[in-house]
N, CA, C and O atoms as a MOPAC input file, in Angstrom:
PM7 MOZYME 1SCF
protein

 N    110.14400 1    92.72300 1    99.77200 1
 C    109.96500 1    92.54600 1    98.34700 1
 C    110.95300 1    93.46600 1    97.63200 1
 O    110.95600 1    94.67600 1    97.85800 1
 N    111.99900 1    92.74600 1    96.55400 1
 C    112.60700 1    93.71800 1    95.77100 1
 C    111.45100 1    94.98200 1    95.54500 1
 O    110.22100 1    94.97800 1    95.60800 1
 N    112.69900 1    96.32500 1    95.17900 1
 C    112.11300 1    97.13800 1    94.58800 1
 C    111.21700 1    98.12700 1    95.79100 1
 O    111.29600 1    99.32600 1    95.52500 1
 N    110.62400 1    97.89400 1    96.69600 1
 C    110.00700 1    98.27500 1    97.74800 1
 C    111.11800 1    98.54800 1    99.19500 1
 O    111.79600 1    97.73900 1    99.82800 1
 N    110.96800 1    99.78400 1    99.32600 1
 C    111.90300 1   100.11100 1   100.31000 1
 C    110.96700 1   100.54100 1   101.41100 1
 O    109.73800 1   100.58200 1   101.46900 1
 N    112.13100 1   100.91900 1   102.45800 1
 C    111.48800 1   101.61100 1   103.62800 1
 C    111.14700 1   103.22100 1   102.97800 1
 O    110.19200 1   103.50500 1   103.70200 1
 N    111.26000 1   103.94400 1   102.43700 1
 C    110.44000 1   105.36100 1   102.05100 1
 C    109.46300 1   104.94300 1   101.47700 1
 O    108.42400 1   105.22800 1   102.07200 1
 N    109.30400 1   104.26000 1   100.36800 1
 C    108.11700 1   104.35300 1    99.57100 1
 C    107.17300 1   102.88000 1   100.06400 1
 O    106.32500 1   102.43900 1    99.28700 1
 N    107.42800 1   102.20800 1   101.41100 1
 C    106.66100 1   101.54400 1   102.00600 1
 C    105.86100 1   102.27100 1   103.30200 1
 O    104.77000 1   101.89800 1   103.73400 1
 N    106.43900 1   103.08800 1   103.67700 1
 C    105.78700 1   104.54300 1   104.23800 1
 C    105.06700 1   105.08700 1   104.02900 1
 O    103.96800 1   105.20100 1   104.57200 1
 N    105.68500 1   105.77400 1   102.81600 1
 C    104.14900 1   106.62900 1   102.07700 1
 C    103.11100 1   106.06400 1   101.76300 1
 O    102.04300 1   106.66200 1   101.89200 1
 N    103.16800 1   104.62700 1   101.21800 1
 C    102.11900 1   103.65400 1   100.71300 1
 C    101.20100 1   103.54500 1   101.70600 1
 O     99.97400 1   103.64000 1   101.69900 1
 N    102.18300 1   103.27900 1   102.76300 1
 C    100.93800 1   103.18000 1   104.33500 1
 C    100.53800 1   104.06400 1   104.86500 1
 O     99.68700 1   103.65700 1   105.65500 1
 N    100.67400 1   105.46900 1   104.93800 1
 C    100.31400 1   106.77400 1   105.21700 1
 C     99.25400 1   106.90600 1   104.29700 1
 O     98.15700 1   107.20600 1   104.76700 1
 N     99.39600 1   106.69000 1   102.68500 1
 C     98.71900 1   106.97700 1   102.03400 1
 C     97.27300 1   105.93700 1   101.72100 1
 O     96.33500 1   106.16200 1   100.95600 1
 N     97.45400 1   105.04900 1   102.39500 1
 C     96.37700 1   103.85800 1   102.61100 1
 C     95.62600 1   104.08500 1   103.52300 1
 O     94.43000 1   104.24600 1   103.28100 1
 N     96.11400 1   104.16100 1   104.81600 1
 C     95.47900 1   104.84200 1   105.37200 1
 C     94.72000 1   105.93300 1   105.82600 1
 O     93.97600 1   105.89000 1   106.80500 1
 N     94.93100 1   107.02300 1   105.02900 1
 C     94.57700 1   108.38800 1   104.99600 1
 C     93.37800 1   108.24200 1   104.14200 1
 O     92.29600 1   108.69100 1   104.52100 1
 N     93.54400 1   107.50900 1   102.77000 1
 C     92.29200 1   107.49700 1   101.81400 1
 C     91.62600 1   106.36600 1   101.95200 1
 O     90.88000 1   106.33400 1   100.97300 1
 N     91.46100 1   105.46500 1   102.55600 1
 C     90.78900 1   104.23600 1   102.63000 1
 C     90.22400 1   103.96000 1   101.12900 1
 O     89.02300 1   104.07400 1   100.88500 1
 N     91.09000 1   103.62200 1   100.23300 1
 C     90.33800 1   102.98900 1    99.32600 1
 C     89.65200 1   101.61600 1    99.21700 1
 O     90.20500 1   100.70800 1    99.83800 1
 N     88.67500 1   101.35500 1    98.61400 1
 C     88.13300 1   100.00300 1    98.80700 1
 C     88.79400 1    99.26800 1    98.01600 1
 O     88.97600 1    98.16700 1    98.53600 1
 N     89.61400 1    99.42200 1    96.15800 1
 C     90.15000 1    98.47300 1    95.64900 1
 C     91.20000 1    98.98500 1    95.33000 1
 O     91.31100 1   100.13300 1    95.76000 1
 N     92.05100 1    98.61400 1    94.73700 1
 C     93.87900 1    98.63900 1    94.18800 1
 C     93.28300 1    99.67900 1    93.37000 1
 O     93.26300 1   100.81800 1    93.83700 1
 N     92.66600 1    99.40300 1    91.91800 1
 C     92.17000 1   100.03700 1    91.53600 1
 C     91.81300 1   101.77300 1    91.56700 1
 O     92.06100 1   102.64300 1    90.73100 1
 N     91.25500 1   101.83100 1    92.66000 1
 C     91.03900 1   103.13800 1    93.28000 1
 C     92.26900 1   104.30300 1    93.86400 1
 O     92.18300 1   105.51400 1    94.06900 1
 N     93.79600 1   103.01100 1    94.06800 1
 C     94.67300 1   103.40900 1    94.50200 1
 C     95.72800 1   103.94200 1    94.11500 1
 O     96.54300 1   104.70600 1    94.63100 1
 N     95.53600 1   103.04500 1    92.33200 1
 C     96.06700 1   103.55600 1    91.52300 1
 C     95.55700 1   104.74600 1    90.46100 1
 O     96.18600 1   105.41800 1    89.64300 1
 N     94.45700 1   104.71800 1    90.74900 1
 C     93.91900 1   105.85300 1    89.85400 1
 C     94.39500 1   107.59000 1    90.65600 1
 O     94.91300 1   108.56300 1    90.10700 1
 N     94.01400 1   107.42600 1    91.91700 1
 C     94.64700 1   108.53300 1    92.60300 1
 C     96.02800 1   108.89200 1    92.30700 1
 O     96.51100 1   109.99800 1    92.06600 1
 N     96.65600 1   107.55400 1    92.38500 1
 C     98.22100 1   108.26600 1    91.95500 1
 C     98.27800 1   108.14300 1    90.69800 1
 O     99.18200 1   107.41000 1    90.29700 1
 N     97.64000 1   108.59600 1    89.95700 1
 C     97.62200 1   109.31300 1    88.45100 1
 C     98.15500 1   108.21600 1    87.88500 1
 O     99.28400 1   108.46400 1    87.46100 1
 N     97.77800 1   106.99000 1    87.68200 1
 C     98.41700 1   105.76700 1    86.88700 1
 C     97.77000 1   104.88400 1    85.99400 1
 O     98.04000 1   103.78100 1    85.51800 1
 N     96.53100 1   105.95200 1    85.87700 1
 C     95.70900 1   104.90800 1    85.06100 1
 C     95.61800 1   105.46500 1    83.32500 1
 O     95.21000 1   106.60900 1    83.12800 1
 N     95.93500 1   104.77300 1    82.38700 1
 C     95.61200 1   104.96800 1    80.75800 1
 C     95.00200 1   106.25100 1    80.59900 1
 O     93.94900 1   106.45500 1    81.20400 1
 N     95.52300 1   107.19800 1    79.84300 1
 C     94.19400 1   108.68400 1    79.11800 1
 C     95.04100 1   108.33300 1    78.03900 1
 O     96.25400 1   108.21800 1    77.86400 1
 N     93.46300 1   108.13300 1    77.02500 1
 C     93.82600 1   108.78300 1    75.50400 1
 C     94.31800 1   109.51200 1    75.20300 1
 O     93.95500 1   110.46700 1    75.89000 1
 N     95.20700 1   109.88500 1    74.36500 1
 C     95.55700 1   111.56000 1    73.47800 1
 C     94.99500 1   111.13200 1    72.43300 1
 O     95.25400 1   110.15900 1    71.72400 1
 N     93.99800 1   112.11900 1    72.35700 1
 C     93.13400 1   112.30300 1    70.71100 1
 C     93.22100 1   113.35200 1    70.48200 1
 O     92.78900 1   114.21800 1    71.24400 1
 N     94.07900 1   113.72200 1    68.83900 1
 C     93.35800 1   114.85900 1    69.07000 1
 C     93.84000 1   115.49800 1    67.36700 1
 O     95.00900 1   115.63700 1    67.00600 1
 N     92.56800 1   115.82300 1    66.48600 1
 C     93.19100 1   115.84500 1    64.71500 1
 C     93.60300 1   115.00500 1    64.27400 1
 O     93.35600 1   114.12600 1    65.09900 1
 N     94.19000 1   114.49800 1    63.36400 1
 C     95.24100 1   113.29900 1    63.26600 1
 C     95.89000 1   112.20200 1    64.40800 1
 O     96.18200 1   111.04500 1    64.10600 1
 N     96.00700 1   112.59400 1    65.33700 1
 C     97.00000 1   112.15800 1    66.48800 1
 C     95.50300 1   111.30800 1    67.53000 1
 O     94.58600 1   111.61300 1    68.29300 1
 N     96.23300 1   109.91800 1    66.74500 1
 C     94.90800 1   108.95000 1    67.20100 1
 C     95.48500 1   108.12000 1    67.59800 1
 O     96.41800 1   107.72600 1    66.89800 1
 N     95.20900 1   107.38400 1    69.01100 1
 C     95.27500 1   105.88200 1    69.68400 1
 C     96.84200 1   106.03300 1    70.61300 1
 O     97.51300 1   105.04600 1    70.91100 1
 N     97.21500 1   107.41200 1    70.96000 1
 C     98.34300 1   107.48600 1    71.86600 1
 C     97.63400 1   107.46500 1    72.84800 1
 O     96.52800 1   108.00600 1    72.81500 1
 N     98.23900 1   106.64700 1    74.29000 1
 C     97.76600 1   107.08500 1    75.81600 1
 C     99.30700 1   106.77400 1    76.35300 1
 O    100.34500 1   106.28400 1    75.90900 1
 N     98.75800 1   107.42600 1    77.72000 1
 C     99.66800 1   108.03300 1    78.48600 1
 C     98.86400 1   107.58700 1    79.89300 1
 O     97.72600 1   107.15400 1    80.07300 1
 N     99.97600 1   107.88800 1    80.81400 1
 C     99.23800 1   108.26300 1    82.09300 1
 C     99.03900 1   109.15500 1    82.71900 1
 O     99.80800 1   110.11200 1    82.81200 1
 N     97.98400 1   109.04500 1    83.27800 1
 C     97.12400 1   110.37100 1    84.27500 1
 C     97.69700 1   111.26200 1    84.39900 1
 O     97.38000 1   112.34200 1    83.90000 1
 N     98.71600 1   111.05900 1    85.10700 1
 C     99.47700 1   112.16600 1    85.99100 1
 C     98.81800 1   112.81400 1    86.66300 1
 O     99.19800 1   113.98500 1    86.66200 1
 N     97.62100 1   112.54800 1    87.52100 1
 C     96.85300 1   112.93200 1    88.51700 1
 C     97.14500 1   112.75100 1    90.21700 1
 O     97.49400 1   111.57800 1    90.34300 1
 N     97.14700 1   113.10500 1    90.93800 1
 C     97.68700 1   112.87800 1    91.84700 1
 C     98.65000 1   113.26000 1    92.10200 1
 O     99.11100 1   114.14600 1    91.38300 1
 N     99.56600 1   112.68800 1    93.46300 1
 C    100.72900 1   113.18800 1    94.29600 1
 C    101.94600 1   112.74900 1    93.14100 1
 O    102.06200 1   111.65900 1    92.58300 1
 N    102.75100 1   113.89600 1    92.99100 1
 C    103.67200 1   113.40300 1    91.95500 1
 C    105.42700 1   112.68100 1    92.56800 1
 O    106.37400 1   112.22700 1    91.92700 1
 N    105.14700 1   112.92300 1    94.41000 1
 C    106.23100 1   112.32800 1    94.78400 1
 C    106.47900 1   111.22300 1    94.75600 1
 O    107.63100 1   110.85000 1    94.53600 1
 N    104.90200 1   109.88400 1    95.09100 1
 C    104.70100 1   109.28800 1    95.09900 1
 C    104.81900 1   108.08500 1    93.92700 1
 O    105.06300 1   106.88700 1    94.06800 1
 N    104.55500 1   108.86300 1    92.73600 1
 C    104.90400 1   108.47100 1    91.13900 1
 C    106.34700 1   108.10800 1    90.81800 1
 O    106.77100 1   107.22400 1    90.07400 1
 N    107.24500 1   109.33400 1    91.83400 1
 C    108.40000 1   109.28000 1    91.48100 1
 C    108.98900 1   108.23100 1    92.02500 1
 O    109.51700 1   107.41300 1    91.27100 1
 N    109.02400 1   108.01200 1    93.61600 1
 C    109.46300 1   106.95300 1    94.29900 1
 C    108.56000 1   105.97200 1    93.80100 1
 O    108.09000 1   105.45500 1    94.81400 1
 N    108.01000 1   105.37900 1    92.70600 1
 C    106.94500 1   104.27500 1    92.63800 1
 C    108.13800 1   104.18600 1    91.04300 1
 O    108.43000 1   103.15800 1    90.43100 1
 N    108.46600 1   105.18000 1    90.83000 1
 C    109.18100 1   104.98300 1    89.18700 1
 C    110.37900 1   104.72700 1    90.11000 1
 O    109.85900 1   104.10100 1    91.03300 1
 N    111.28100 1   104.81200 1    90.30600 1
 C    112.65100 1   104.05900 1    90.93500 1
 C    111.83700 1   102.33400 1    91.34100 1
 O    112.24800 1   101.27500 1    90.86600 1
 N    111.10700 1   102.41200 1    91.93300 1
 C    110.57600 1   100.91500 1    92.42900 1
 C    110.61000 1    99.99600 1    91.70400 1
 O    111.05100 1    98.84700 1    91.68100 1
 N    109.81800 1   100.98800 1    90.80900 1
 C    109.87500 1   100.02600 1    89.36000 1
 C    111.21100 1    99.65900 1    88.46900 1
 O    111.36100 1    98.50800 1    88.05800 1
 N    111.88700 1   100.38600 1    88.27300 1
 C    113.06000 1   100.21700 1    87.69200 1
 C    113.83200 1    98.98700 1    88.40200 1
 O    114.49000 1    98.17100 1    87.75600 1
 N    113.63500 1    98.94000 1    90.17600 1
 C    114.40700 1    98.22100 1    90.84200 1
 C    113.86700 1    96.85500 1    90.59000 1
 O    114.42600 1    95.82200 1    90.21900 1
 N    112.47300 1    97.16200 1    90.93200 1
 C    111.82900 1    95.73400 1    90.57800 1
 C    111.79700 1    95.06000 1    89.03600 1
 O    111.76300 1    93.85300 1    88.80000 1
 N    111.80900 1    95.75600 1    88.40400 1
 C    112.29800 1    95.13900 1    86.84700 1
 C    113.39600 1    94.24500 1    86.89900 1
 O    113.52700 1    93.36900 1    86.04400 1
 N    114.28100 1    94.41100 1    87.93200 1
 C    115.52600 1    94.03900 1    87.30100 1
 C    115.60000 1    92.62800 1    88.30000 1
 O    116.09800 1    91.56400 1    87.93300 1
 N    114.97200 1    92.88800 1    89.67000 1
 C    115.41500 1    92.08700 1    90.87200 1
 C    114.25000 1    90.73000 1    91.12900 1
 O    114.35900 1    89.50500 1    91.19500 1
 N    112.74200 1    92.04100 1    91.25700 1
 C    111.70900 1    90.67100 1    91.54800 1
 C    111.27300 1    89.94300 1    90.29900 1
 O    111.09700 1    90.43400 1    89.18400 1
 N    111.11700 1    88.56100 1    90.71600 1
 C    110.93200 1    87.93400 1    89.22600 1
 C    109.19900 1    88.22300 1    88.51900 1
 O    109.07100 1    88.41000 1    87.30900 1
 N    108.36500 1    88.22100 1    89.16800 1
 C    107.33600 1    88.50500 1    88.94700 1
 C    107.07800 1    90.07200 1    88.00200 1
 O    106.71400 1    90.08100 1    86.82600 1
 N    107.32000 1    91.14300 1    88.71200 1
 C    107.54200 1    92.46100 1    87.75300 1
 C    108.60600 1    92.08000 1    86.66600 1
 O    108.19000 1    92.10300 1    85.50800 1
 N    109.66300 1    91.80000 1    86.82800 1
 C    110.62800 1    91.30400 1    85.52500 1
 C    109.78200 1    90.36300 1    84.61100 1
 O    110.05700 1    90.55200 1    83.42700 1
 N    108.73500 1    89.30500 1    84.83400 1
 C    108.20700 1    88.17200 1    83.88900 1
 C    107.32100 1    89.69200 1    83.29000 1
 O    107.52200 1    89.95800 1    82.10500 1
 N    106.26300 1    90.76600 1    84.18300 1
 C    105.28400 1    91.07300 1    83.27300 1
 C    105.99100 1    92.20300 1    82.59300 1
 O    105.53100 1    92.72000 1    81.57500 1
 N    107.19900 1    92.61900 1    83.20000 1
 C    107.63600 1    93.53900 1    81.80000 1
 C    107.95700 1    92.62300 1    80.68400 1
 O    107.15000 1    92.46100 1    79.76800 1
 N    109.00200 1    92.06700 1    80.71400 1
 C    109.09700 1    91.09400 1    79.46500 1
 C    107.70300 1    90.34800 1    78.38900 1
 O    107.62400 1    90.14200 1    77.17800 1
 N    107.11100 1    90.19800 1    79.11400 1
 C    105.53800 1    90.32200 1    78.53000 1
 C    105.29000 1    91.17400 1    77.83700 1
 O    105.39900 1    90.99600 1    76.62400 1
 N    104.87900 1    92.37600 1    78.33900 1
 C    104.82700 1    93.71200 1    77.70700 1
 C    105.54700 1    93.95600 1    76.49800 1
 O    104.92000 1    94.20200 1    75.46800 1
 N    106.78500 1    93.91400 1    76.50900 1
 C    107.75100 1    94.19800 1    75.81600 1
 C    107.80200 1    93.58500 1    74.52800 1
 O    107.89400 1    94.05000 1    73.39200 1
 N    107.71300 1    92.35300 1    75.01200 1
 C    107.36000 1    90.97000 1    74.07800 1
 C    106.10600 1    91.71600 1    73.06200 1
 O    106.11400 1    91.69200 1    71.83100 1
 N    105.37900 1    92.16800 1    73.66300 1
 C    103.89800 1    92.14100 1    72.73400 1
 C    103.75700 1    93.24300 1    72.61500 1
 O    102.61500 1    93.67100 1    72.78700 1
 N    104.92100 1    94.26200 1    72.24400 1
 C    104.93100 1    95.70000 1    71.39600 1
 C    105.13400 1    97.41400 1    72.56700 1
 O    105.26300 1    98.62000 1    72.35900 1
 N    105.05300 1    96.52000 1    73.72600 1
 C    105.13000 1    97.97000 1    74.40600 1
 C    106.74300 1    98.81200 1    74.57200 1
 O    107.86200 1    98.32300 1    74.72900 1
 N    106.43000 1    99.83100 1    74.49400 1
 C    107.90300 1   100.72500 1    74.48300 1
 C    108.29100 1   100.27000 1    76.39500 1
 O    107.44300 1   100.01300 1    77.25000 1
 N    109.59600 1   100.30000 1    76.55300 1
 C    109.86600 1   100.14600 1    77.69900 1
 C    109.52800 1   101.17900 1    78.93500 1
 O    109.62300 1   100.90000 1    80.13000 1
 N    109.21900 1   102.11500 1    78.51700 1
 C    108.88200 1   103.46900 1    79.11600 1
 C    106.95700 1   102.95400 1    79.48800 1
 O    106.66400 1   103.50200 1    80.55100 1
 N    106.13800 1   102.40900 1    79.12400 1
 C    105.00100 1   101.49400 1    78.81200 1
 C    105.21300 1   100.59300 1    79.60500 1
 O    104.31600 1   100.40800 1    80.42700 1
 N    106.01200 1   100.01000 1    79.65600 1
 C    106.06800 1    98.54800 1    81.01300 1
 C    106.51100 1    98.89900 1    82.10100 1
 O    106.29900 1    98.25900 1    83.13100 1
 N    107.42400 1   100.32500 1    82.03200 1
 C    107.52400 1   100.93800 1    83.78700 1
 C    106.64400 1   101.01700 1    84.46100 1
 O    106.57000 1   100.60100 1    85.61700 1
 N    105.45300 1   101.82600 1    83.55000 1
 C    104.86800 1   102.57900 1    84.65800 1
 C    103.33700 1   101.61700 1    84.74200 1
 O    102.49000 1   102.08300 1    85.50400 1
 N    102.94200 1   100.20900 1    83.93200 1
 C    102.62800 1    99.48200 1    83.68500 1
 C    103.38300 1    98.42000 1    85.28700 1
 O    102.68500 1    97.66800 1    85.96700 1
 N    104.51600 1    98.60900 1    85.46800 1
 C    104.82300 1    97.75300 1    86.83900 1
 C    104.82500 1    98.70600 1    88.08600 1
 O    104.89100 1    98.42600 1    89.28300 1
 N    104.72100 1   100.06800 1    87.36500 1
 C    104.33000 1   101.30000 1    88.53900 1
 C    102.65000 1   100.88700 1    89.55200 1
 O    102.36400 1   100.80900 1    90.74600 1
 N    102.08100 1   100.75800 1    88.55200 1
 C    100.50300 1   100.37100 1    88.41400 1
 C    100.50700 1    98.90500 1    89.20000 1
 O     99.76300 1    98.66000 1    90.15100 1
 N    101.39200 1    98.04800 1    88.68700 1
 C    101.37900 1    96.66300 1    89.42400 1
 C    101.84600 1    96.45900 1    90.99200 1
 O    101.37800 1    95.69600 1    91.83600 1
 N    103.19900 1    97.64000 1    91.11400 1
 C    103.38400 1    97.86900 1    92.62300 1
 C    102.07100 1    98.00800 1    93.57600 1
 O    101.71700 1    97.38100 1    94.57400 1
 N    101.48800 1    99.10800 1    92.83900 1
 C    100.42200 1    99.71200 1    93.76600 1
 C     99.81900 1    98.46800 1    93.96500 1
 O     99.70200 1    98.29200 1    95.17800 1
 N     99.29900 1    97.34300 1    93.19900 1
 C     98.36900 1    96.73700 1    93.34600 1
 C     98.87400 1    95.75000 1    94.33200 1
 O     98.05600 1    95.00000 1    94.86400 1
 N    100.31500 1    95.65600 1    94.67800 1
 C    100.87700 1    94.70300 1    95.25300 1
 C    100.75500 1    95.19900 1    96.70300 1
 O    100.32800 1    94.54100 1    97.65100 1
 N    101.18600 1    96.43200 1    96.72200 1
 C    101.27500 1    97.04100 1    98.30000 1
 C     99.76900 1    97.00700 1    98.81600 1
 O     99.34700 1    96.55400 1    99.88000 1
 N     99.20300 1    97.49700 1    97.96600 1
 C     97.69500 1    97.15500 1    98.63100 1
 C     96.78200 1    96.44300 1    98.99600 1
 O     95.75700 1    96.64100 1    99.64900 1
 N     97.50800 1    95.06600 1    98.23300 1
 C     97.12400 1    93.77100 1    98.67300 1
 C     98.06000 1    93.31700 1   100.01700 1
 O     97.48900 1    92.54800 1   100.79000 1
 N     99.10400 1    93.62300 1   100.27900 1
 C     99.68000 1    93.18500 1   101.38900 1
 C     99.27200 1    93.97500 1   102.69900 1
 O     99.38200 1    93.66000 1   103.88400 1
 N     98.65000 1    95.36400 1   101.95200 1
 C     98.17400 1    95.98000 1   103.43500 1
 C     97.12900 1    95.93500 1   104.11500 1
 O     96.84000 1    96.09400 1   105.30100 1
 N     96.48700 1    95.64000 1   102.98200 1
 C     94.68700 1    95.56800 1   102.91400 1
 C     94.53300 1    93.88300 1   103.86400 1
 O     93.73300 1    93.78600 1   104.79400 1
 N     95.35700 1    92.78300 1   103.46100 1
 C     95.04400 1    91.48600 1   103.89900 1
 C     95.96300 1    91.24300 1   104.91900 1
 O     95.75900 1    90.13600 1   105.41700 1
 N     97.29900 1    92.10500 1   105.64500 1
 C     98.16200 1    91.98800 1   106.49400 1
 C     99.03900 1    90.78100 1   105.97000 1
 O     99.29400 1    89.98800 1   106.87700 1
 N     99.55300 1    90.44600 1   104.76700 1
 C     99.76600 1    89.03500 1   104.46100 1
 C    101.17500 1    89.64800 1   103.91300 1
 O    101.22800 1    90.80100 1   103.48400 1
 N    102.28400 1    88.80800 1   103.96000 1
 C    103.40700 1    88.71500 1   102.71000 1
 C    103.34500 1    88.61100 1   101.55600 1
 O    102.73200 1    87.59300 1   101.23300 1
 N    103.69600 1    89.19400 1   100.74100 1
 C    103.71500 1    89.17500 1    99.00200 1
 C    104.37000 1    87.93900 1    98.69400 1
 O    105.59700 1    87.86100 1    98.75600 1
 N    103.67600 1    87.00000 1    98.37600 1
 C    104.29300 1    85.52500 1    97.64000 1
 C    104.65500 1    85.85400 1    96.13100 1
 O    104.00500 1    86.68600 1    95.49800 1
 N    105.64200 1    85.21400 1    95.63100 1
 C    106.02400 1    85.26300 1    94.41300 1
 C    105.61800 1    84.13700 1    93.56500 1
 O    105.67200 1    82.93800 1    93.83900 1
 N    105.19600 1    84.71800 1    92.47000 1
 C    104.42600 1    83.31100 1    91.75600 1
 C    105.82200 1    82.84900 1    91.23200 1
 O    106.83800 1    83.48700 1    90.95400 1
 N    105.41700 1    81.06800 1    91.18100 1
 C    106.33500 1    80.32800 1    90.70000 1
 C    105.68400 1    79.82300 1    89.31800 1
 O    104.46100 1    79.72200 1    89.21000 1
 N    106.50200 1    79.53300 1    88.34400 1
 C    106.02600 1    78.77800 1    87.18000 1
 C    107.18200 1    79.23300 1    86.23100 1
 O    107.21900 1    78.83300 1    85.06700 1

């Protein structure tokens, strides 16, 4: 799969295996990728991500993303989505950061190839 290399298909599987998570979900929240509010006085309705978790993992997952933006058509359709409907581009990275995870973990979890949707 564009965007997915041999390092950060490694760690994914080291790191799948080590935590047995039960959903994508769970997989991405560890690697610090899930939505937090900033509230705080005036300063209403900004979020960000976690940044919880392994931060190497974030990093090689942010190159992925960049690669896959450009190469697989599927991450390229949901950034353009994003983008389309107000998000800063920095917002649809880590938004296809979040979508990797969900991808690797479906291919590891079911032993299956990542199909690319057509339409």
């Amino acid at each position: 799969m564009s965007g997915i290399g041999p390092v950060l298909s490694r760690e994914l599987t080291y790191l799948f295996a080590a935590k047995k998570f039960n959903k994508a979900k769970e997989a991405a929240a560890y690697c610090g990728l899930i939505p937090r509010h900033n509230e705080s006085g005036k300063l209403k309705g900004r979020t960000s991500i976690s940044k919880l978790g392994p931060a190497r993992i974030r990093c090689k997952l942010y190159m992925a993303a960049i690669v896959a933006g450009q190469w697989n058509k599927t991450i390229k359709r949901h950034k353009l989505t994003l983008i389309n409907n107000g998000k800063t581009p920095m917002q649809a990275v880590c938004a296809n950061m979040r979508k990797l995870i969900h991808i690797c973990f479906g291919v590891i979890k079911n032993q299956e190839a990542f199909k690319l949707q057509e339409s």
